[in-house]
């Protein structure tokens, strides 16, 4: 008797698997997206499954191919077998066939298929995607220079840890102004923003995936202090330029004052001018005396000779 019941149960299981394969193509798939670590319930929409019906759940990363739960009735007693992978994490509602999965992880993403066999076959298929919660984005001053001159822009950088289907965006008020993502999950996501210090709009950086999002609001005064003075790196240059300009002004004023004084008092001479003119006068006088002596000698050579003899 036991052997006969076991044989019937095997036959029903084989028929059920065949029905699964035949019904799967026409079954509408329900897509679910959940956060890692939570509890998820796959609701079938079925009510009033007969108490002696056999219920199976099949799972696979890409298609339902491995049985993870089998609930059947034998001699009026319900037996439920659960695969080792989902042990202690699955709970079945035999009235609706709904399956609850506790502490779901990203490795549990995939296709889940329900098969209910009781004279006729009912099937439901679910595509479940599990995501880790996104990290909170961090905003920094991209150039590391907190003090910003009033004519300069503030260069900001928003960064977040990358993950599956994670996108990073800058928002101005409720308008998204830029967005980025990267399929290389080992590389953090970075997104730059250049704004003026006197902006009045509200800016925020948002990281998001299909099941979670985190927002960091921009506080411009904490990242970019506005200074009315030029940047400190320009101070030495400005000081040097100021000294050169001051020297040029002093020299120019000296030349102009001297020129103006000369024009107003032409008879006034400097000590150097007097010295030069005195030497010039003495030279002229000596030349005149020499000329006179030569003339006198020419006029009276005899007298000159006598004088020499004396």
Short mmCIF file of C-alpha atoms in Angstrom, two decimals:
data_model
loop_
_atom_site.label_atom_id
_atom_site.label_comp_id
_atom_site.label_asym_id
_atom_site.label_seq_id
_atom_site.Cartn_x
_atom_site.Cartn_y
_atom_site.Cartn_z
CA UNK A 1 0.00 0.00 0.00
CA UNK A 2 2.78 2.34 0.94
CA UNK A 3 4.60 1.47 -2.26
CA UNK A 4 1.49 2.24 -4.30
CA UNK A 5 1.08 5.65 -2.62
CA UNK A 6 4.72 6.45 -3.19
CA UNK A 7 4.38 5.49 -6.84
CA UNK A 8 1.31 7.70 -7.22
CA UNK A 9 3.13 10.62 -5.59
CA UNK A 10 6.09 10.24 -7.97
CA UNK A 11 3.72 10.07 -10.96
CA UNK A 12 1.92 13.21 -9.83
CA UNK A 13 5.25 14.99 -9.38
CA UNK A 14 6.35 14.06 -12.89
CA UNK A 15 3.03 15.21 -14.32
CA UNK A 16 3.31 18.44 -12.35
CA UNK A 17 6.77 19.16 -13.74
CA UNK A 18 5.50 18.54 -17.27
CA UNK A 19 2.61 20.89 -16.64
CA UNK A 20 5.08 23.47 -15.34
CA UNK A 21 7.03 23.34 -18.54
CA UNK A 22 3.87 23.60 -20.65
CA UNK A 23 2.29 26.40 -18.64
CA UNK A 24 5.41 28.50 -18.05
CA UNK A 25 5.42 30.02 -21.52
CA UNK A 26 1.94 31.51 -21.16
CA UNK A 27 2.34 32.59 -17.53
CA UNK A 28 2.51 36.31 -16.85
CA UNK A 29 5.64 37.29 -14.95
CA UNK A 30 5.46 39.67 -11.97
CA UNK A 31 8.54 41.84 -11.36
CA UNK A 32 9.54 42.68 -7.81
CA UNK A 33 12.43 44.83 -6.52
CA UNK A 34 13.47 44.66 -2.88
CA UNK A 35 16.15 45.88 -0.49
CA UNK A 36 18.68 43.38 0.79
CA UNK A 37 18.04 42.12 4.32
CA UNK A 38 14.27 42.61 4.28
CA UNK A 39 11.39 40.12 4.20
CA UNK A 40 9.52 39.66 0.93
CA UNK A 41 6.25 37.82 0.20
CA UNK A 42 5.39 36.54 -3.27
CA UNK A 43 1.61 36.97 -3.38
CA UNK A 44 -0.08 34.64 -5.88
CA UNK A 45 -3.55 36.13 -6.01
CA UNK A 46 -4.97 32.64 -5.55
CA UNK A 47 -7.56 31.88 -2.88
CA UNK A 48 -8.96 28.64 -1.54
CA UNK A 49 -6.39 26.05 -2.62
CA UNK A 50 -7.72 22.63 -1.68
CA UNK A 51 -6.18 21.11 1.40
CA UNK A 52 -4.89 18.04 -0.44
CA UNK A 53 -3.25 19.98 -3.29
CA UNK A 54 0.46 19.66 -3.97
CA UNK A 55 2.32 23.01 -3.98
CA UNK A 56 5.81 23.49 -5.39
CA UNK A 57 8.07 26.52 -5.67
CA UNK A 58 10.91 26.44 -8.20
CA UNK A 59 13.81 28.90 -8.36
CA UNK A 60 16.74 29.76 -10.64
CA UNK A 61 18.98 32.80 -11.19
CA UNK A 62 17.82 33.16 -14.80
CA UNK A 63 14.86 30.77 -15.08
CA UNK A 64 12.94 28.58 -12.65
CA UNK A 65 14.76 25.25 -12.75
CA UNK A 66 15.44 24.01 -9.21
CA UNK A 67 12.80 23.01 -6.68
CA UNK A 68 13.26 24.89 -3.42
CA UNK A 69 9.95 23.94 -1.72
CA UNK A 70 7.59 21.00 -2.08
CA UNK A 71 4.47 20.73 0.05
CA UNK A 72 2.24 17.68 -0.24
CA UNK A 73 -0.32 15.74 1.75
CA UNK A 74 0.20 12.12 2.70
CA UNK A 75 -2.40 10.23 4.75
CA UNK A 76 -3.99 13.48 5.72
CA UNK A 77 -0.72 14.89 7.00
CA UNK A 78 1.10 17.81 5.36
CA UNK A 79 4.80 17.40 4.56
CA UNK A 80 6.95 20.29 3.39
CA UNK A 81 10.48 19.88 2.08
CA UNK A 82 12.70 22.98 1.78
CA UNK A 83 16.07 23.11 0.04
CA UNK A 84 19.14 23.57 2.20
CA UNK A 85 19.93 26.95 0.65
CA UNK A 86 16.66 28.50 1.90
CA UNK A 87 16.42 26.48 5.09
CA UNK A 88 14.72 28.40 7.94
CA UNK A 89 14.00 31.31 5.60
CA UNK A 90 10.90 30.15 3.68
CA UNK A 91 7.29 30.13 4.83
CA UNK A 92 4.38 28.84 2.74
CA UNK A 93 0.73 29.83 2.92
CA UNK A 94 -1.09 26.69 1.75
CA UNK A 95 -4.38 28.54 1.26
CA UNK A 96 -3.03 30.97 -1.33
CA UNK A 97 0.32 29.39 -2.19
CA UNK A 98 2.10 32.64 -1.25
CA UNK A 99 5.79 32.29 -0.39
CA UNK A 100 7.55 34.46 2.22
CA UNK A 101 11.34 34.80 2.10
CA UNK A 102 13.07 36.20 5.17
CA UNK A 103 16.41 38.04 5.17
CA UNK A 104 16.60 38.06 1.40
CA UNK A 105 20.03 38.70 -0.12
CA UNK A 106 21.33 39.86 -3.49
CA UNK A 107 22.23 36.26 -4.35
CA UNK A 108 18.52 35.42 -4.04
CA UNK A 109 17.71 37.51 -7.11
CA UNK A 110 16.17 35.45 -9.90
CA UNK A 111 13.00 33.77 -11.16
CA UNK A 112 10.53 32.08 -8.77
CA UNK A 113 7.72 29.93 -10.11
CA UNK A 114 4.70 28.52 -8.24
CA UNK A 115 2.96 25.35 -9.38
CA UNK A 116 -0.26 24.15 -7.73
CA UNK A 117 -1.51 20.70 -8.76
CA UNK A 118 -4.97 19.48 -7.80
CA UNK A 119 -6.72 17.98 -10.79
CA UNK A 120 -5.85 21.16 -12.72
CA UNK A 121 -2.64 23.19 -12.61
CA UNK A 122 -2.20 26.78 -11.53
CA UNK A 123 1.07 28.66 -12.02
CA UNK A 124 2.54 32.01 -11.13
CA UNK A 125 6.02 33.40 -12.01
CA UNK A 126 7.98 36.18 -10.30
CA UNK A 127 11.18 37.94 -11.32
CA UNK A 128 12.80 39.18 -8.11
CA UNK A 129 15.68 41.69 -8.05
CA UNK A 130 17.41 42.38 -4.74
CA UNK A 131 19.59 45.46 -4.22
CA UNK A 132 21.84 46.70 -1.46
CA UNK A 133 20.78 50.08 -0.01
CA UNK A 134 22.71 52.97 -1.55
CA UNK A 135 25.33 54.90 0.40
CA UNK A 136 24.94 58.56 1.34
CA UNK A 137 26.77 60.86 -1.13
CA UNK A 138 29.56 63.14 0.12
CA UNK A 139 30.16 66.68 -1.21
CA UNK A 140 33.65 68.20 -1.06
CA UNK A 141 35.47 71.23 -2.47
CA UNK A 142 37.06 69.74 -5.57
CA UNK A 143 40.09 72.07 -5.52
CA UNK A 144 40.55 72.00 -1.77
CA UNK A 145 40.45 75.82 -1.62
CA UNK A 146 37.77 76.90 0.80
CA UNK A 147 38.27 80.69 0.52
CA UNK A 148 36.87 81.91 -2.79
CA UNK A 149 37.31 85.39 -4.26
CA UNK A 150 34.03 87.07 -5.16
CA UNK A 151 34.73 86.78 -8.89
CA UNK A 152 35.64 83.09 -8.76
CA UNK A 153 33.42 80.01 -9.12
CA UNK A 154 33.16 77.28 -6.52
CA UNK A 155 34.15 73.82 -7.82
CA UNK A 156 32.34 71.01 -5.99
CA UNK A 157 32.58 67.22 -6.26
CA UNK A 158 29.90 64.73 -5.14
CA UNK A 159 31.01 61.12 -4.59
CA UNK A 160 29.33 57.87 -3.60
CA UNK A 161 30.16 54.18 -3.43
CA UNK A 162 29.12 52.45 -6.64
CA UNK A 163 26.69 49.53 -6.77
CA UNK A 164 24.30 47.68 -9.04
CA UNK A 165 22.07 50.13 -10.96
CA UNK A 166 23.28 53.05 -8.81
CA UNK A 167 23.00 56.52 -10.32
CA UNK A 168 24.38 59.80 -8.98
CA UNK A 169 22.64 63.12 -9.75
CA UNK A 170 22.88 66.85 -9.03
CA UNK A 171 19.57 68.65 -8.47
CA UNK A 172 18.83 72.37 -8.54
CA UNK A 173 15.62 72.74 -6.57
CA UNK A 174 13.57 69.82 -8.03
CA UNK A 175 15.28 69.85 -11.43
CA UNK A 176 17.96 67.30 -12.23
CA UNK A 177 20.84 69.09 -13.95
CA UNK A 178 23.34 66.20 -14.31
CA UNK A 179 23.56 62.44 -13.81
CA UNK A 180 26.18 59.68 -14.04
CA UNK A 181 26.58 55.92 -13.56
CA UNK A 182 29.25 53.30 -14.19
CA UNK A 183 28.92 49.55 -14.81
CA UNK A 184 32.37 49.05 -13.26
CA UNK A 185 31.26 48.57 -9.65
CA UNK A 186 34.84 48.83 -8.35
CA UNK A 187 35.01 52.51 -9.32
CA UNK A 188 33.26 55.13 -7.12
CA UNK A 189 30.80 57.47 -8.80
CA UNK A 190 31.89 61.14 -9.00
CA UNK A 191 29.95 64.12 -10.33
CA UNK A 192 31.25 67.71 -10.50
CA UNK A 193 29.36 70.97 -10.10
CA UNK A 194 30.58 74.53 -10.76
CA UNK A 195 28.53 77.38 -9.28
CA UNK A 196 28.96 81.00 -8.24
CA UNK A 197 29.25 81.86 -4.55
CA UNK A 198 26.17 84.09 -4.57
CA UNK A 199 23.67 81.46 -5.77
CA UNK A 200 20.23 81.58 -4.18
CA UNK A 201 19.00 78.21 -5.49
CA UNK A 202 18.99 75.04 -3.39
CA UNK A 203 21.33 72.32 -4.63
CA UNK A 204 21.46 68.66 -3.59
CA UNK A 205 23.29 65.49 -4.60
CA UNK A 206 21.25 62.27 -4.78
CA UNK A 207 22.39 58.65 -5.03
CA UNK A 208 19.69 56.16 -6.02
CA UNK A 209 18.98 52.64 -7.19
CA UNK A 210 15.57 51.07 -7.95
CA UNK A 211 14.78 50.44 -4.25
CA UNK A 212 16.50 53.20 -2.23
CA UNK A 213 17.92 56.70 -2.40
CA UNK A 214 20.00 59.04 -0.24
CA UNK A 215 20.25 62.84 -0.45
CA UNK A 216 22.94 65.29 0.69
CA UNK A 217 22.05 68.97 0.57
CA UNK A 218 24.69 71.50 -0.42
CA UNK A 219 25.76 74.07 2.17
CA UNK A 220 27.77 76.51 0.07
CA UNK A 221 29.01 78.57 3.03
CA UNK A 222 30.68 75.53 4.60
CA UNK A 223 32.55 74.57 1.44
CA UNK A 224 33.26 77.96 -0.16
CA UNK A 225 33.86 81.03 2.04
CA UNK A 226 33.49 84.25 0.05
CA UNK A 227 36.35 86.74 0.47
CA UNK A 228 36.37 90.39 -0.67
CA UNK A 229 40.18 90.30 -0.84
CA UNK A 230 42.04 88.74 -3.74
CA UNK A 231 43.45 85.27 -3.22
CA UNK A 232 46.50 85.14 -0.92
CA UNK A 233 48.62 83.74 -3.75
CA UNK A 234 48.33 87.12 -5.51
CA UNK A 235 49.54 89.20 -2.55
CA UNK A 236 53.32 89.02 -3.33
CA UNK A 237 52.69 89.92 -6.96
CA UNK A 238 50.48 92.86 -6.06
CA UNK A 239 53.04 94.15 -3.52
CA UNK A 240 55.84 94.02 -6.10
CA UNK A 241 53.73 95.78 -8.70
CA UNK A 242 52.77 98.45 -6.14
CA UNK A 243 56.42 99.17 -5.27
CA UNK A 244 57.38 99.51 -8.94
CA UNK A 245 54.49 101.84 -9.64
CA UNK A 246 55.37 103.96 -6.59
CA UNK A 247 59.01 104.32 -7.73
CA UNK A 248 57.88 105.34 -11.21
CA UNK A 249 55.58 107.97 -9.74
CA UNK A 250 58.34 109.38 -7.48
CA UNK A 251 60.85 109.61 -10.35
CA UNK A 252 58.30 111.19 -12.67
CA UNK A 253 57.32 113.78 -10.03
CA UNK A 254 60.99 114.62 -9.43
CA UNK A 255 61.61 115.25 -13.10
CA UNK A 256 58.48 117.37 -13.45
CA UNK A 257 59.31 119.47 -10.37
CA UNK A 258 62.85 120.11 -11.56
CA UNK A 259 61.64 121.12 -15.00
CA UNK A 260 59.03 123.43 -13.53
CA UNK A 261 61.59 125.09 -11.18
CA UNK A 262 63.97 125.71 -14.03
CA UNK A 263 61.25 127.32 -16.11
CA UNK A 264 60.14 129.60 -13.27
CA UNK A 265 63.77 130.76 -12.24
CA UNK A 266 66.05 130.65 -15.31
CA UNK A 267 68.74 132.88 -13.57
CA UNK A 268 69.08 130.37 -10.75
CA UNK A 269 71.85 127.96 -11.32
CA UNK A 270 72.90 124.96 -9.47
CA UNK A 271 76.32 124.75 -7.88
CA UNK A 272 77.53 122.50 -10.65
CA UNK A 273 76.36 124.97 -13.27
CA UNK A 274 78.29 127.83 -11.48
CA UNK A 275 81.46 125.77 -11.31
CA UNK A 276 81.26 124.87 -14.97
CA UNK A 277 80.66 128.46 -16.00
CA UNK A 278 83.54 129.73 -13.78
CA UNK A 279 85.99 127.35 -15.40
CA UNK A 280 84.71 128.39 -18.79
CA UNK A 281 85.25 132.08 -17.97
CA UNK A 282 88.83 131.51 -16.77
CA UNK A 283 89.64 129.58 -19.89
CA UNK A 284 88.29 132.37 -22.07
CA UNK A 285 90.32 134.97 -20.15
CA UNK A 286 93.55 133.01 -20.53
CA UNK A 287 92.93 132.63 -24.22
CA UNK A 288 92.36 136.37 -24.57
CA UNK A 289 95.60 137.23 -22.66
CA UNK A 290 97.55 134.81 -24.78
CA UNK A 291 96.18 136.38 -27.92
CA UNK A 292 97.04 139.89 -26.79
CA UNK A 293 100.65 138.92 -25.94
CA UNK A 294 101.17 137.31 -29.32
CA UNK A 295 99.85 140.37 -31.09
CA UNK A 296 102.13 142.69 -29.16
CA UNK A 297 105.19 140.58 -29.96
CA UNK A 298 104.40 140.65 -33.59
CA UNK A 299 104.06 144.40 -33.54
CA UNK A 300 107.39 145.13 -31.75
CA UNK A 301 109.81 142.24 -32.05
CA UNK A 302 112.81 144.31 -31.07
CA UNK A 303 111.39 145.31 -27.80
CA UNK A 304 110.52 141.74 -27.12
CA UNK A 305 114.08 140.64 -27.82
CA UNK A 306 115.49 143.26 -25.57
CA UNK A 307 113.25 142.28 -22.83
CA UNK A 308 114.37 138.73 -23.15
CA UNK A 309 117.96 139.78 -23.04
CA UNK A 310 117.36 141.54 -19.84
#
